[in-house]
Amino acid sequence: MKYYLIVLIRNALKIFFVFPIQKNRVIFNAYNGKQFGCNPKYIYEYLEDYSDKLDLIWTFEDIEKFYFDAPVRKVKYKSLKYIYYVLTASIVIENSESWSIIPKRSGQTVINTWHGGGSYKKVGTSRKDGNSFNAKNVRDKNSRVDLYLSSSQAFSTQTLRESFDYRGEIMEKGMPRNDILVSGNESLAKKVKLNLNIADKKVVLIAPTFRNVTDFALESFNFDSLLETLEEKMKGSWVILYRSHYYETSKVNDSRIIDVSNYPDMQELLLASDVLITDFSSCMWDFSLSFKPVFLLSSNIEEYQEKEREFYTDPYSWPYSLALTFDQLIQNISDFDEDEYVKRLVSHHEDLASCESGNATNSIGKYILRKTIREGIHE
């Protein structure tokens, strides 16, 4: 949409300013209405205990897919009702770029939790495919954010300050969705495995990132070889889970794989897994907080950087072994040295100045309560 048209619609929508902001109203949006998940979910669950005092609202593309036990409104994403609730909420929580036509009201607090940790793939104005309009759009959207949550100081600097040209407040306490990975939650991990009927299994999760042009090349996998190698190297009986990116349709058609693409919470899958295989998904950062093995596979890394996304740092400098072929992946698993891997992870977390505290949900939850119903509450 042309920028002048965005501005025109945005000004027209200011008619909603006649409705007062409701101080106790909080609206949540995850992946532009596609999910009840990521950081907004964990913030919501914290605030759910105060649902008798807060007006909690979720927006979805398909409101019939989602059910709540607690009193919560559901509104269709991009509907007039959605616009009304966004413009009368005192707190707006989202994990991706906001809908550009929505104006920002004085007296509102817009919190962007983002949806990726660490600092790996370039975004915003740093992207290779960016142009002057995209850069202007990125700066415009981020100028309306009051608070960003950050997983690391590297993210704060490289992504927020440089790529987003963001000048607002940053809460460097980590990502709420990662609290369960930092602190560990064995009972929840067992519950997830029971739900998937794999209670007695070790789990390898395959979770590629979103790609516009290039492919992850899942067809190159020899799943029997993968299972045999894991059983030989890390013992136990193993099962393969596959999770496609939320913007993609699952491509799995193999009886040896459990497709968990529709499982509602990626973090629970990470918690229940023992090994992660990905290409460049930021879930590698999340999983690294548990100090479990991450293996990278990308047969077309140069093409990916040329046609899709570049990186802030050289992927070969990351602590995760990077394979260009499936055979090399198998070799990397066979050669895995846990002690050396943990040392590299510790160094990596220090280099990025990790902010993951295991207390991120509590920190942002108290911040929101201070803004809404409990002004005297301390951090």
Short mmCIF file of C-alpha atoms in Angstrom, two decimals:
data_model
loop_
_atom_site.label_atom_id
_atom_site.label_comp_id
_atom_site.label_asym_id
_atom_site.label_seq_id
_atom_site.Cartn_x
_atom_site.Cartn_y
_atom_site.Cartn_z
CA MET A 1 0.00 0.00 0.00
CA LYS A 2 1.35 3.43 -0.92
CA TYR A 3 2.52 5.47 2.04
CA TYR A 4 0.26 8.45 1.30
CA LEU A 5 -2.75 6.08 1.30
CA ILE A 6 -1.67 4.65 4.65
CA VAL A 7 -1.52 8.16 6.09
CA LEU A 8 -4.94 9.00 4.62
CA ILE A 9 -6.61 5.92 6.15
CA ARG A 10 -4.79 6.44 9.42
CA ASN A 11 -6.12 9.98 9.71
CA ALA A 12 -9.64 8.79 8.86
CA LEU A 13 -9.49 6.19 11.62
CA LYS A 14 -8.84 8.91 14.17
CA ILE A 15 -12.63 9.18 14.33
CA PHE A 16 -12.31 6.37 16.89
CA PHE A 17 -10.53 8.82 19.18
CA VAL A 18 -13.97 9.97 20.33
CA PHE A 19 -14.07 6.78 22.40
CA PRO A 20 -12.04 7.05 25.61
CA ILE A 21 -9.09 4.78 26.33
CA GLN A 22 -9.99 2.12 28.89
CA LYS A 23 -7.12 1.97 31.38
CA ASN A 24 -7.67 -1.70 32.22
CA ARG A 25 -7.98 -2.86 28.59
CA VAL A 26 -5.16 -5.01 27.17
CA ILE A 27 -5.24 -6.42 23.63
CA PHE A 28 -2.99 -9.23 22.38
CA ASN A 29 -1.91 -10.05 18.83
CA ALA A 30 0.43 -12.94 17.94
CA TYR A 31 1.68 -13.32 14.37
CA ASN A 32 -1.00 -11.00 13.00
CA GLY A 33 -3.90 -12.99 14.36
CA LYS A 34 -2.63 -16.42 13.37
CA GLN A 35 -1.83 -17.91 16.78
CA PHE A 36 -2.40 -17.96 20.49
CA GLY A 37 1.29 -18.27 21.18
CA CYS A 38 4.79 -16.85 21.43
CA ASN A 39 5.53 -14.10 23.97
CA PRO A 40 2.00 -12.62 24.00
CA LYS A 41 0.63 -15.97 25.21
CA TYR A 42 2.96 -16.11 28.20
CA ILE A 43 2.23 -12.50 29.13
CA TYR A 44 -1.49 -13.22 28.86
CA GLU A 45 -1.17 -16.24 31.16
CA TYR A 46 0.51 -14.05 33.77
CA LEU A 47 -2.25 -11.43 33.52
CA GLU A 48 -4.99 -14.07 33.51
CA ASP A 49 -4.85 -14.09 37.32
CA TYR A 50 -6.09 -10.50 37.18
CA SER A 51 -8.87 -11.11 34.66
CA ASP A 52 -11.47 -9.90 37.16
CA LYS A 53 -9.88 -6.44 36.99
CA LEU A 54 -8.44 -6.39 33.48
CA ASP A 55 -10.33 -6.35 30.19
CA LEU A 56 -8.29 -8.92 28.23
CA ILE A 57 -8.79 -9.20 24.46
CA TRP A 58 -7.25 -11.48 21.83
CA THR A 59 -7.42 -10.94 18.08
CA PHE A 60 -7.45 -13.82 15.59
CA GLU A 61 -8.01 -14.31 11.87
CA ASP A 62 -10.35 -17.19 12.78
CA ILE A 63 -11.83 -16.65 16.22
CA GLU A 64 -13.61 -20.04 16.20
CA LYS A 65 -10.29 -21.90 16.42
CA PHE A 66 -9.44 -20.59 19.88
CA TYR A 67 -11.07 -21.23 23.25
CA PHE A 68 -10.47 -19.71 26.67
CA ASP A 69 -11.49 -20.77 30.17
CA ALA A 70 -11.03 -17.31 31.63
CA PRO A 71 -13.20 -14.36 30.59
CA VAL A 72 -11.56 -12.94 27.49
CA ARG A 73 -12.95 -11.26 24.38
CA LYS A 74 -12.06 -12.55 20.94
CA VAL A 75 -12.20 -10.22 17.95
CA LYS A 76 -11.51 -10.84 14.29
CA TYR A 77 -8.20 -9.41 13.13
CA LYS A 78 -8.52 -6.32 10.91
CA SER A 79 -12.25 -5.98 11.56
CA LEU A 80 -13.87 -2.71 12.63
CA LYS A 81 -14.32 -4.16 16.09
CA TYR A 82 -10.59 -4.94 16.17
CA ILE A 83 -9.77 -1.33 15.25
CA TYR A 84 -12.11 -0.11 17.99
CA TYR A 85 -10.52 -2.27 20.67
CA VAL A 86 -6.97 -1.44 19.60
CA LEU A 87 -7.73 2.26 19.73
CA THR A 88 -9.41 2.07 23.15
CA ALA A 89 -6.88 -0.22 24.84
CA SER A 90 -4.31 1.28 27.17
CA ILE A 91 -1.90 -1.60 26.45
CA VAL A 92 -1.35 -3.12 23.00
CA ILE A 93 0.83 -6.25 22.91
CA GLU A 94 2.12 -7.67 19.62
CA ASN A 95 5.02 -9.84 18.48
CA SER A 96 5.52 -8.64 14.91
CA GLU A 97 5.06 -5.50 12.85
CA SER A 98 1.76 -3.78 13.48
CA TRP A 99 -0.95 -3.07 10.92
CA SER A 100 0.33 0.16 9.45
CA ILE A 101 -3.03 1.91 9.04
CA ILE A 102 -3.74 1.96 12.79
CA PRO A 103 -2.96 5.39 14.29
CA LYS A 104 -1.18 5.75 17.62
CA ARG A 105 -3.07 7.43 20.46
CA SER A 106 -1.58 9.51 23.21
CA GLY A 107 -2.02 7.64 26.48
CA GLN A 108 -1.54 4.20 24.96
CA THR A 109 1.45 1.91 25.51
CA VAL A 110 2.41 -0.29 22.58
CA ILE A 111 4.61 -3.24 23.58
CA ASN A 112 6.36 -5.26 20.88
CA THR A 113 7.79 -8.52 22.20
CA TRP A 114 9.20 -9.58 18.80
CA HIS A 115 9.29 -13.27 17.86
CA GLY A 116 12.96 -14.18 17.55
CA GLY A 117 15.80 -14.31 20.04
CA GLY A 118 19.54 -13.87 19.75
CA SER A 119 20.74 -11.85 16.78
CA TYR A 120 21.18 -13.86 13.59
CA LYS A 121 19.17 -12.96 10.47
CA LYS A 122 19.09 -9.37 9.28
CA VAL A 123 15.73 -7.61 9.45
CA GLY A 124 14.23 -4.20 8.83
CA THR A 125 16.39 -1.64 7.04
CA SER A 126 19.37 -4.03 7.11
CA ARG A 127 17.71 -6.52 4.78
CA LYS A 128 19.22 -6.90 1.35
CA ASP A 129 15.83 -6.68 -0.35
CA GLY A 130 14.96 -3.41 1.35
CA ASN A 131 14.12 -0.20 -0.52
CA SER A 132 13.40 3.37 0.46
CA PHE A 133 9.67 2.71 0.97
CA ASN A 134 10.29 -0.37 3.10
CA ALA A 135 12.84 1.54 5.17
CA LYS A 136 10.37 4.39 5.70
CA ASN A 137 7.64 1.90 6.59
CA VAL A 138 9.91 0.11 9.10
CA ARG A 139 10.84 3.38 10.80
CA ASP A 140 7.22 4.54 10.82
CA LYS A 141 5.93 1.35 12.45
CA ASN A 142 8.66 1.27 15.07
CA SER A 143 8.25 4.94 15.94
CA ARG A 144 4.84 3.98 17.35
CA VAL A 145 6.25 1.32 19.69
CA ASP A 146 6.79 2.40 23.31
CA LEU A 147 8.59 -0.68 24.61
CA TYR A 148 10.48 -3.53 23.00
CA LEU A 149 11.47 -6.70 24.82
CA SER A 150 15.01 -7.91 24.15
CA SER A 151 16.70 -11.30 24.44
CA SER A 152 20.24 -9.90 24.27
CA GLN A 153 22.17 -6.67 24.06
CA ALA A 154 23.21 -7.70 20.55
CA PHE A 155 19.51 -7.77 19.59
CA SER A 156 18.99 -4.38 21.23
CA THR A 157 21.84 -2.85 19.25
CA GLN A 158 21.85 -4.66 15.89
CA THR A 159 18.14 -5.25 15.41
CA LEU A 160 16.34 -2.57 17.38
CA ARG A 161 18.65 0.44 17.26
CA GLU A 162 20.26 -0.17 13.87
CA SER A 163 17.91 -2.27 11.70
CA PHE A 164 14.65 -0.84 13.10
CA ASP A 165 16.02 2.63 13.84
CA TYR A 166 14.10 2.33 17.12
CA ARG A 167 14.73 5.01 19.74
CA GLY A 168 12.27 4.03 22.43
CA GLU A 169 12.50 2.05 25.66
CA ILE A 170 13.92 -1.48 25.74
CA MET A 171 13.36 -4.03 28.50
CA GLU A 172 16.40 -6.31 28.54
CA LYS A 173 15.02 -9.15 30.64
CA GLY A 174 14.72 -11.82 27.95
CA MET A 175 11.70 -13.23 26.16
CA PRO A 176 8.72 -14.45 28.22
CA ARG A 177 8.37 -17.53 26.00
CA ASN A 178 11.89 -18.61 26.97
CA ASP A 179 11.40 -18.62 30.74
CA ILE A 180 10.43 -22.31 30.67
CA LEU A 181 13.61 -23.11 28.72
CA VAL A 182 15.91 -21.13 31.00
CA SER A 183 14.53 -22.53 34.24
CA GLY A 184 13.44 -25.91 32.90
CA ASN A 185 10.01 -27.40 33.47
CA GLU A 186 10.18 -31.19 33.62
CA SER A 187 6.53 -31.68 34.49
CA LEU A 188 5.43 -29.69 31.44
CA ALA A 189 7.90 -31.55 29.21
CA LYS A 190 6.45 -34.87 30.40
CA LYS A 191 2.92 -33.59 29.77
CA VAL A 192 3.81 -32.59 26.19
CA LYS A 193 5.32 -36.00 25.47
CA LEU A 194 2.30 -37.75 26.95
CA ASN A 195 0.00 -35.69 24.73
CA LEU A 196 2.05 -36.74 21.70
CA ASN A 197 2.11 -40.37 22.86
CA ILE A 198 5.93 -40.45 22.99
CA ALA A 199 6.43 -40.56 26.76
CA ASP A 200 9.27 -43.09 26.67
CA LYS A 201 11.10 -41.61 23.67
CA LYS A 202 13.94 -39.22 23.12
CA VAL A 203 13.01 -36.48 20.69
CA VAL A 204 14.74 -34.85 17.74
CA LEU A 205 12.84 -31.83 16.45
CA ILE A 206 13.32 -30.64 12.86
CA ALA A 207 12.21 -27.01 12.56
CA PRO A 208 13.31 -24.95 9.52
CA THR A 209 12.86 -21.22 9.12
CA PHE A 210 10.53 -19.52 6.65
CA ARG A 211 11.86 -19.22 3.10
CA ASN A 212 10.45 -17.18 0.24
CA VAL A 213 12.50 -18.71 -2.57
CA THR A 214 14.90 -21.43 -1.46
CA ASP A 215 13.98 -24.80 0.11
CA PHE A 216 15.06 -26.57 3.29
CA ALA A 217 15.60 -29.81 1.32
CA LEU A 218 13.88 -32.16 3.74
CA GLU A 219 13.78 -34.70 0.92
CA SER A 220 17.54 -35.19 1.33
CA PHE A 221 17.05 -36.73 4.78
CA ASN A 222 17.62 -40.43 5.36
CA PHE A 223 15.48 -40.75 8.46
CA ASP A 224 16.58 -44.30 9.23
CA SER A 225 20.19 -43.14 9.22
CA LEU A 226 19.33 -40.17 11.42
CA LEU A 227 17.60 -42.34 14.02
CA GLU A 228 20.39 -44.93 13.99
CA THR A 229 23.05 -42.26 14.49
CA LEU A 230 21.19 -40.64 17.37
CA GLU A 231 20.61 -43.98 19.06
CA GLU A 232 24.27 -44.92 18.68
CA LYS A 233 25.66 -41.56 19.82
CA MET A 234 23.16 -40.47 22.45
CA LYS A 235 21.50 -43.76 23.39
CA GLY A 236 17.81 -44.36 23.94
CA SER A 237 14.90 -44.86 21.56
CA TRP A 238 14.31 -41.82 19.35
CA VAL A 239 11.38 -40.26 17.53
CA ILE A 240 11.37 -37.48 14.90
CA LEU A 241 9.09 -34.45 15.17
CA TYR A 242 8.73 -32.01 12.27
CA ARG A 243 7.55 -28.44 12.71
CA SER A 244 7.04 -26.25 9.64
CA HIS A 245 7.16 -22.46 9.90
CA TYR A 246 3.80 -20.90 10.78
CA TYR A 247 3.69 -19.12 7.40
CA GLU A 248 4.21 -22.36 5.45
CA THR A 249 2.17 -25.46 4.70
CA SER A 250 3.66 -28.65 6.10
CA LYS A 251 5.38 -30.84 3.49
CA VAL A 252 5.82 -34.01 5.56
CA ASN A 253 4.54 -37.29 4.18
CA ASP A 254 6.49 -39.98 5.99
CA SER A 255 5.20 -42.50 8.53
CA ARG A 256 8.44 -42.25 10.51
CA ILE A 257 7.81 -38.60 11.33
CA ILE A 258 5.26 -37.00 13.64
CA ASP A 259 4.07 -33.75 12.08
CA VAL A 260 3.66 -31.22 14.90
CA SER A 261 3.19 -28.19 12.65
CA ASN A 262 -0.25 -27.61 14.15
CA TYR A 263 0.87 -28.03 17.75
CA PRO A 264 -0.16 -24.75 19.40
CA ASP A 265 3.08 -23.89 21.23
CA MET A 266 6.56 -24.15 19.70
CA GLN A 267 8.24 -23.52 23.06
CA GLU A 268 6.61 -26.60 24.56
CA LEU A 269 7.99 -28.67 21.68
CA LEU A 270 11.46 -27.26 22.31
CA LEU A 271 11.11 -28.02 26.00
CA ALA A 272 10.20 -31.65 25.29
CA SER A 273 12.96 -32.16 22.69
CA ASP A 274 16.47 -33.49 23.22
CA VAL A 275 18.03 -32.39 19.91
CA LEU A 276 17.13 -29.61 17.46
CA ILE A 277 17.88 -29.63 13.73
CA THR A 278 17.21 -26.38 11.89
CA ASP A 279 18.69 -24.18 9.22
CA PHE A 280 18.53 -20.59 10.41
CA SER A 281 15.42 -20.40 12.56
CA SER A 282 15.84 -18.26 15.67
CA CYS A 283 14.54 -21.22 17.66
CA MET A 284 18.22 -22.22 17.81
CA TRP A 285 18.68 -19.38 20.29
CA ASP A 286 15.71 -20.50 22.37
CA PHE A 287 16.87 -24.12 22.40
CA SER A 288 20.44 -23.15 23.26
CA LEU A 289 19.18 -21.81 26.60
CA SER A 290 18.56 -25.42 27.64
CA PHE A 291 22.15 -26.30 26.59
CA LYS A 292 20.87 -29.19 24.49
CA PRO A 293 22.45 -29.94 21.07
CA VAL A 294 21.57 -27.78 18.06
CA PHE A 295 22.63 -28.94 14.59
CA LEU A 296 22.32 -26.69 11.54
CA LEU A 297 21.77 -27.97 8.00
CA SER A 298 21.62 -25.79 4.89
CA SER A 299 22.60 -27.11 1.49
CA ASN A 300 22.26 -23.67 -0.08
CA ILE A 301 23.65 -21.19 2.43
CA GLU A 302 25.12 -18.90 -0.23
CA GLU A 303 21.89 -18.92 -2.24
CA TYR A 304 19.91 -18.26 0.93
CA GLN A 305 22.04 -15.20 1.71
CA GLU A 306 21.82 -14.02 -1.90
CA LYS A 307 18.07 -14.48 -2.40
CA GLU A 308 16.59 -14.45 1.10
CA ARG A 309 18.38 -13.03 4.14
CA GLU A 310 21.89 -12.07 5.16
CA PHE A 311 23.25 -12.48 8.68
CA TYR A 312 24.65 -10.09 11.25
CA THR A 313 27.56 -12.47 11.85
CA ASP A 314 29.15 -15.38 9.99
CA PRO A 315 27.09 -18.58 10.61
CA TYR A 316 30.34 -20.51 10.92
CA SER A 317 31.16 -18.41 13.99
CA TRP A 318 28.04 -19.59 15.79
CA PRO A 319 28.36 -22.36 18.39
CA TYR A 320 26.19 -24.77 16.40
CA SER A 321 27.80 -27.13 13.89
CA LEU A 322 26.77 -26.22 10.34
CA ALA A 323 26.39 -28.95 7.69
CA LEU A 324 25.97 -28.37 3.98
CA THR A 325 24.82 -31.93 3.27
CA PHE A 326 22.84 -34.58 5.10
CA ASP A 327 25.93 -36.82 5.28
CA GLN A 328 27.83 -34.00 6.95
CA LEU A 329 24.97 -33.57 9.43
CA ILE A 330 25.23 -37.24 10.36
CA GLN A 331 28.98 -36.84 10.81
CA ASN A 332 28.49 -33.78 13.02
CA ILE A 333 26.11 -35.74 15.23
CA SER A 334 28.59 -38.62 15.46
CA ASP A 335 31.41 -36.21 16.36
CA PHE A 336 29.38 -34.21 18.88
CA ASP A 337 31.34 -33.30 22.02
CA GLU A 338 29.00 -32.10 24.76
CA ASP A 339 31.67 -30.44 26.93
CA GLU A 340 33.08 -28.48 24.01
CA TYR A 341 29.58 -27.53 22.86
CA VAL A 342 28.61 -26.17 26.28
CA LYS A 343 31.79 -24.07 26.37
CA ARG A 344 30.93 -22.60 22.97
CA LEU A 345 27.37 -21.86 24.09
CA VAL A 346 28.52 -20.06 27.23
CA SER A 347 30.90 -17.96 25.14
CA HIS A 348 28.15 -17.26 22.57
CA HIS A 349 25.69 -16.12 25.22
CA GLU A 350 28.38 -13.86 26.66
CA ASP A 351 29.30 -12.46 23.23
CA LEU A 352 25.68 -11.54 22.52
CA ALA A 353 25.25 -10.38 26.14
CA SER A 354 22.22 -12.57 26.74
CA CYS A 355 19.44 -11.00 28.79
CA GLU A 356 17.53 -14.27 29.24
CA SER A 357 16.80 -14.32 32.95
CA GLY A 358 14.05 -16.88 33.36
CA ASN A 359 12.07 -14.00 34.87
CA ALA A 360 11.00 -12.12 31.74
CA THR A 361 7.28 -12.84 32.12
CA ASN A 362 7.23 -11.57 35.67
CA SER A 363 9.10 -8.39 34.70
CA ILE A 364 6.82 -7.40 31.83
CA GLY A 365 3.74 -8.58 33.74
CA LYS A 366 4.46 -6.23 36.62
CA TYR A 367 5.21 -3.43 34.17
CA ILE A 368 1.73 -3.85 32.64
CA LEU A 369 0.03 -4.04 36.03
CA ARG A 370 1.71 -0.78 37.05
CA LYS A 371 0.36 0.83 33.88
CA THR A 372 -3.18 -0.46 34.37
CA ILE A 373 -4.52 -1.44 37.78
CA ARG A 374 -1.68 -1.41 40.32
CA GLU A 375 0.35 1.76 39.98
CA GLY A 376 2.26 1.23 43.23
CA ILE A 377 3.65 -2.20 42.35
CA HIS A 378 7.45 -2.50 42.29
CA GLU A 379 9.68 -4.56 40.01
#
